[in-house]
PDB file of C-alpha atoms in Angstrom:
ATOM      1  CA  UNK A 141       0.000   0.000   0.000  1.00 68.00           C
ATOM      2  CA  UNK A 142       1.367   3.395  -0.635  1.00 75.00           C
ATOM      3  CA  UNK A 143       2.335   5.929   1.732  1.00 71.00           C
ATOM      4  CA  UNK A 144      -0.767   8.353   0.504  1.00 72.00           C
ATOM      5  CA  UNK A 145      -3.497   5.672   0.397  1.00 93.00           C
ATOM      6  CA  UNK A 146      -2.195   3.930   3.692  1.00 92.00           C
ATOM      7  CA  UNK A 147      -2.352   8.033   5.249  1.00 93.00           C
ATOM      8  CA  UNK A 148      -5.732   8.299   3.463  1.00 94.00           C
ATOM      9  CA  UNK A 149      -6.804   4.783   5.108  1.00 95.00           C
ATOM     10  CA  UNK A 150      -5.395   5.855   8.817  1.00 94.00           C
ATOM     11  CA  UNK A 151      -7.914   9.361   8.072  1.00 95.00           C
ATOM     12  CA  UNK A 152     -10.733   7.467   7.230  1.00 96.00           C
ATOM     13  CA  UNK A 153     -10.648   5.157   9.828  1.00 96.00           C
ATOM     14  CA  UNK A 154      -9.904   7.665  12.769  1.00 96.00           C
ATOM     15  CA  UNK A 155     -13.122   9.163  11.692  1.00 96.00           C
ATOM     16  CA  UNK A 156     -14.986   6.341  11.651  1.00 97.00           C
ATOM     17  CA  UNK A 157     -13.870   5.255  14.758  1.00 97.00           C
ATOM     18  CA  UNK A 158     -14.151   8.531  16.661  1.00 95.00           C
ATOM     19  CA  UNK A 159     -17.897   8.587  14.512  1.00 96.00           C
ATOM     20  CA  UNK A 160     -18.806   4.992  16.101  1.00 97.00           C
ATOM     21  CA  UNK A 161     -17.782   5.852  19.821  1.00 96.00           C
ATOM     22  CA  UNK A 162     -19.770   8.970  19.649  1.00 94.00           C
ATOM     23  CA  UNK A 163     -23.133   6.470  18.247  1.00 95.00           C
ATOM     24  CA  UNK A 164     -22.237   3.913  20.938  1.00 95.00           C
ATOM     25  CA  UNK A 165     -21.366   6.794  24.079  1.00 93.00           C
ATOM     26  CA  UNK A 166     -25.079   8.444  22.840  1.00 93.00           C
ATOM     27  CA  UNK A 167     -27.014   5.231  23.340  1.00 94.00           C
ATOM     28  CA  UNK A 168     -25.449   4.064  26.314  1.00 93.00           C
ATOM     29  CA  UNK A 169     -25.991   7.893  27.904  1.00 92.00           C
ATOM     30  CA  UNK A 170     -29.425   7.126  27.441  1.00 93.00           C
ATOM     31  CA  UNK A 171     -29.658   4.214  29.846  1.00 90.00           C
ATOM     32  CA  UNK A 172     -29.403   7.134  32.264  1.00 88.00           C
ATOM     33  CA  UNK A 173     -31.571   9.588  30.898  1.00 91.00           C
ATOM     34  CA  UNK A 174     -28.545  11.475  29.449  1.00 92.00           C
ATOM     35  CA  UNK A 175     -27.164  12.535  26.632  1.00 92.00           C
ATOM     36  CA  UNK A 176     -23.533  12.145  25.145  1.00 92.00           C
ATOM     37  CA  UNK A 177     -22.687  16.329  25.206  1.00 92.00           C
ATOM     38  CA  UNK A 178     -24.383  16.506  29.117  1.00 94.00           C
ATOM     39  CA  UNK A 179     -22.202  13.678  30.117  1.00 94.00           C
ATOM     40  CA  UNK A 180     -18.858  15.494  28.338  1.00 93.00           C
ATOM     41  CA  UNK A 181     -19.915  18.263  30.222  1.00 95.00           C
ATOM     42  CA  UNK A 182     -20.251  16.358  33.890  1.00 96.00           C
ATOM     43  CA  UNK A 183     -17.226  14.479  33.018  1.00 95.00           C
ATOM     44  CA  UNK A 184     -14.935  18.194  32.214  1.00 95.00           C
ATOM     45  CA  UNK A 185     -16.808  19.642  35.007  1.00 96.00           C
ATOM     46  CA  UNK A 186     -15.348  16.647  37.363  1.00 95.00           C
ATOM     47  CA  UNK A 187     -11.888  16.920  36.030  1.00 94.00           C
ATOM     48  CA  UNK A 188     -11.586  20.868  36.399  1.00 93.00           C
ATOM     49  CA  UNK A 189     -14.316  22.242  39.336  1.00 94.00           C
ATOM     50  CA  UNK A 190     -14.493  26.026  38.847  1.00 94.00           C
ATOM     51  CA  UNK A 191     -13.972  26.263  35.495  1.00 92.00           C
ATOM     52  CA  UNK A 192     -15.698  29.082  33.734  1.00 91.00           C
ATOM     53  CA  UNK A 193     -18.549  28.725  31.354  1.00 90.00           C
ATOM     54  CA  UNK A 194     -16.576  30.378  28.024  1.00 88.00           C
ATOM     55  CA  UNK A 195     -13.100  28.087  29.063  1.00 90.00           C
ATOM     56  CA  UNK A 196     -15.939  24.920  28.998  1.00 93.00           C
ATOM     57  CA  UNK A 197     -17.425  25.744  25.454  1.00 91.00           C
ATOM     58  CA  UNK A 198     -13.861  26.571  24.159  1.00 90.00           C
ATOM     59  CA  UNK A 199     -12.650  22.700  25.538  1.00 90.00           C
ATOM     60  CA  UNK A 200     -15.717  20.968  24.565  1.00 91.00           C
ATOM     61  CA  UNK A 201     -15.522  22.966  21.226  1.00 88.00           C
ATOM     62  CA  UNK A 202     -19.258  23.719  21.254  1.00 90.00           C
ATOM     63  CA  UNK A 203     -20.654  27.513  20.818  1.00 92.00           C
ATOM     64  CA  UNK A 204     -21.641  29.031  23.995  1.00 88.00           C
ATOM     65  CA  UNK A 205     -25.052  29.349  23.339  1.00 91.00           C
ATOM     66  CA  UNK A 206     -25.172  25.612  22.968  1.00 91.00           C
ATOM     67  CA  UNK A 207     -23.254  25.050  26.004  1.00 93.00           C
ATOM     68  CA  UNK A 208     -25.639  27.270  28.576  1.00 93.00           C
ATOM     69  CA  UNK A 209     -28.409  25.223  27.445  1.00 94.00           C
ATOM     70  CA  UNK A 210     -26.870  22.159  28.242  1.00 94.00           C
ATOM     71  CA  UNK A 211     -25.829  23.937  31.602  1.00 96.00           C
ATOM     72  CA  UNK A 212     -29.322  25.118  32.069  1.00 96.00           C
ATOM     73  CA  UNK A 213     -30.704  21.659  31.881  1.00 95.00           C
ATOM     74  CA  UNK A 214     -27.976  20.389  34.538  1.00 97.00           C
ATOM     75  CA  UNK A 215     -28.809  23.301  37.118  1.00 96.00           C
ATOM     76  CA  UNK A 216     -32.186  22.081  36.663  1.00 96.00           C
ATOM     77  CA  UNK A 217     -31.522  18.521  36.901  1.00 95.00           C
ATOM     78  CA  UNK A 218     -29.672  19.591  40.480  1.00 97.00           C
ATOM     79  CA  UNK A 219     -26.119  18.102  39.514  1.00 97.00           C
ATOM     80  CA  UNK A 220     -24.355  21.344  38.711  1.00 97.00           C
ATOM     81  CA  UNK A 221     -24.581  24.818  39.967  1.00 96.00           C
ATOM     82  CA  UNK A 222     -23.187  27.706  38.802  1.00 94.00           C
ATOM     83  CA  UNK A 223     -21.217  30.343  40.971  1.00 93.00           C
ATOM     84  CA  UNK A 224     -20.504  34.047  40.642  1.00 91.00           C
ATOM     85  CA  UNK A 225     -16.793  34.372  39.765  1.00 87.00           C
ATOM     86  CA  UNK A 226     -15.131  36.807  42.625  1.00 88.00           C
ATOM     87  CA  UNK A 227     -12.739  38.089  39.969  1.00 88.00           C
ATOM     88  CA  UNK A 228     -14.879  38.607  37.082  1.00 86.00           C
ATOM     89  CA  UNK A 229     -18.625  39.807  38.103  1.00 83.00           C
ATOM     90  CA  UNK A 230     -19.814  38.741  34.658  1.00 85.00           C
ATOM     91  CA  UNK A 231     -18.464  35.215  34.739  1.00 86.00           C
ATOM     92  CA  UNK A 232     -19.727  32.243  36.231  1.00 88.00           C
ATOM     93  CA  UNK A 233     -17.782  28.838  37.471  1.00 93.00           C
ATOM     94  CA  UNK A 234     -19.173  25.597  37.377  1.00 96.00           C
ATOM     95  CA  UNK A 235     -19.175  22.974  40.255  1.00 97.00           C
ATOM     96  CA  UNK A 236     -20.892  19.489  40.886  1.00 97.00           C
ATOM     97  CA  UNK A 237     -23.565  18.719  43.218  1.00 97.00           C
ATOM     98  CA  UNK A 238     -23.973  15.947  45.662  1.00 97.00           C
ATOM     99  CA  UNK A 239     -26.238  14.661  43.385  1.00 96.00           C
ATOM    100  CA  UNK A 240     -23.759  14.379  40.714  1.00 96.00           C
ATOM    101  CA  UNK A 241     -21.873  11.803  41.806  1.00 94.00           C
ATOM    102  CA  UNK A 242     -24.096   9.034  41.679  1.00 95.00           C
ATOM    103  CA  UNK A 243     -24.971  10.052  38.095  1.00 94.00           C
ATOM    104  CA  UNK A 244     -20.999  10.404  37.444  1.00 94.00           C
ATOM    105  CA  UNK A 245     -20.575   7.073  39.097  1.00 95.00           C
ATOM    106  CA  UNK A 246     -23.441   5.342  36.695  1.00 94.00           C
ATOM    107  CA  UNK A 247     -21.358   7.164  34.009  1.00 94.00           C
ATOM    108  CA  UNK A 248     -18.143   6.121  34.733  1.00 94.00           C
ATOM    109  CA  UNK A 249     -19.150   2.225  34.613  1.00 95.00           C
ATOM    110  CA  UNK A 250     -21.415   2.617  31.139  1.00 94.00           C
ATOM    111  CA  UNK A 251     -18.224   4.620  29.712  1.00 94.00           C
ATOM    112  CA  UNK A 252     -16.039   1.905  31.366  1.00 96.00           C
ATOM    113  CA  UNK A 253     -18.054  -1.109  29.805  1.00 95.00           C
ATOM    114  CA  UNK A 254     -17.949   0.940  26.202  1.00 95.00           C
ATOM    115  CA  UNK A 255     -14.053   0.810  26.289  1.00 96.00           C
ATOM    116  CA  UNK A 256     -14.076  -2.838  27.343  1.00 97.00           C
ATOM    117  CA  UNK A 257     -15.596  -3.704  24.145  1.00 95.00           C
ATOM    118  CA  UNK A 258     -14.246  -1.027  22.369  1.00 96.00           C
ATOM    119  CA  UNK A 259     -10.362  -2.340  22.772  1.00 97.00           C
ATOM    120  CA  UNK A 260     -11.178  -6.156  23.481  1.00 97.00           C
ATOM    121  CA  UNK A 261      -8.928  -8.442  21.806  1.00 97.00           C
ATOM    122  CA  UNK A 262      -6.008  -5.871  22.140  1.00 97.00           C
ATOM    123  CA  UNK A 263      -2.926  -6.309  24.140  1.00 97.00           C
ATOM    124  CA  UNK A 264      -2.231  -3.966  27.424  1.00 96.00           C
ATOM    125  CA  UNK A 265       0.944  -3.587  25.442  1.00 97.00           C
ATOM    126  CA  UNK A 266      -0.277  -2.860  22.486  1.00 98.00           C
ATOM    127  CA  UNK A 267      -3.086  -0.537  24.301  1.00 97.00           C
ATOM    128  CA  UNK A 268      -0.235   1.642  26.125  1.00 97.00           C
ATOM    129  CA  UNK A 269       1.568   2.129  22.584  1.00 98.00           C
ATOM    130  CA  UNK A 270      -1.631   2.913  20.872  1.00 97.00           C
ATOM    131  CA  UNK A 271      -2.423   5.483  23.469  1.00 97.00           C
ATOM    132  CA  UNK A 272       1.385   7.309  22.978  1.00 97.00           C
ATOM    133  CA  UNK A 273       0.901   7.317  19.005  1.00 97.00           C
ATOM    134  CA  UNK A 274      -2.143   8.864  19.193  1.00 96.00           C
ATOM    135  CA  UNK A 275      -0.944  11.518  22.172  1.00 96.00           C
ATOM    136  CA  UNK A 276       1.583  12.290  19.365  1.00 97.00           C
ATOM    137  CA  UNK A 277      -1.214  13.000  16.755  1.00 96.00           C
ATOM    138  CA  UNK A 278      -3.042  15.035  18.930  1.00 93.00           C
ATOM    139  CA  UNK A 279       0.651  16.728  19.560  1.00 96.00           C
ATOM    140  CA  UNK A 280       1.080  17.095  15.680  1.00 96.00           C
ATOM    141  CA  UNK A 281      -2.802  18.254  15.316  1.00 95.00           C
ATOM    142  CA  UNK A 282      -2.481  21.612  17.665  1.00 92.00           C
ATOM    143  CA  UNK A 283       1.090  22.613  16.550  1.00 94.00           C
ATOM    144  CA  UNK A 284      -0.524  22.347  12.810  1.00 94.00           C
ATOM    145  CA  UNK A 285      -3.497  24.358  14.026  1.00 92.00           C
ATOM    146  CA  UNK A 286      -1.495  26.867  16.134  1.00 91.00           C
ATOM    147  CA  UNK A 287       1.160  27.445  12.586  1.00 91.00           C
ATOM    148  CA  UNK A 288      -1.745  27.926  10.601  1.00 89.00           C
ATOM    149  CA  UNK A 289      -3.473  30.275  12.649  1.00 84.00           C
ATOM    150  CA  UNK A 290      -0.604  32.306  13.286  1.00 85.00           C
ATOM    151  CA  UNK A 291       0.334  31.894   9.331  1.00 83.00           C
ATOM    152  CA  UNK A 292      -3.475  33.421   8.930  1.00 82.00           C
ATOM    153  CA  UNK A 293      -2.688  35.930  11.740  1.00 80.00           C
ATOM    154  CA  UNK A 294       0.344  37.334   9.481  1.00 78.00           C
ATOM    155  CA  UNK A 295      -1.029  37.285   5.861  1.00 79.00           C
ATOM    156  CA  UNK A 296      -3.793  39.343   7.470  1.00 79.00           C
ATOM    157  CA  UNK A 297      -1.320  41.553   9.132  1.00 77.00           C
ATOM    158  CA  UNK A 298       1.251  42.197   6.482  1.00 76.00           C
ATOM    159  CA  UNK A 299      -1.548  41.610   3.227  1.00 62.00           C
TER     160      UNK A 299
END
């Protein structure tokens, strides 16, 4: 196979695959009432407590309107609240609630039994490499974007 269709191939099939979890994550989030972008939310939320609404949307790559809905329907549900940022009047931070963590826990195990399937039939060795190749592409992904946003930032500087 040549270099450009094996490259084309690798493309391809990182979409697909990254397509397919996203299918499989959204019908397993439904087992708990949820959907795949309110559990991404819980699960950044978890990771980084106090993290402001516009630093959310900019990680999850969704538009801010998009994300305070999602928010809205949290607060509602009772497993996040938002708090005034003492810094910044105008932002707000987002923590958990008690009553997150049972729905995180449920979470955790669905996501947990996804991956089991997901990678069965491949070697912890194999698994540990897979995981530092594609920590490298991810690597290679935001230098590219950073170069050609700063190659953007120039042309529109200097014409």
């Amino acid at each position: 196979m040549s270099t450009m269709s094996l490259e084309r191939e690798i493309a391809f099939n990182l979409n697909d695959v990254a397509r397919l979890l996203k299918t499989c994550a959204d019908q397993r989030a439904r087992e708990l009432g949820m959907t795949r972008a309110q559990w991404a939310v819980l699960a950044r939320v978890e990771r980084a407590e106090g993290l402001k609404q516009c630093e959310l949307a900019e990680t999850l790559d969704l538009q801010p309107i998009t994300l305070t809905r999602l928010i809205d329907r949290l607060c509602d549900s009772g497993l996040i609240e938002r708090r005034s940022d003492p810094e910044d009047r105008r932002a707000k931070r987002l923590y958990l609630t008690p009553a997150a963590r049972p729905v995180l826990d449920g979470l955790t195990r669905l996501g947990q039994d996804v991956m089991a399937a997901v990678l069965a039939g491949i070697e912890p060795a194999a698994l540990e490499q897979l995981l530092a190749h594609l920590l490298i592409l991810k690597t290679n992904l935001r230098s590219a974007i950073a170069n050609r946003a700063n190659e953007t930032a120039r042309e529109k500087r200097y014409g």
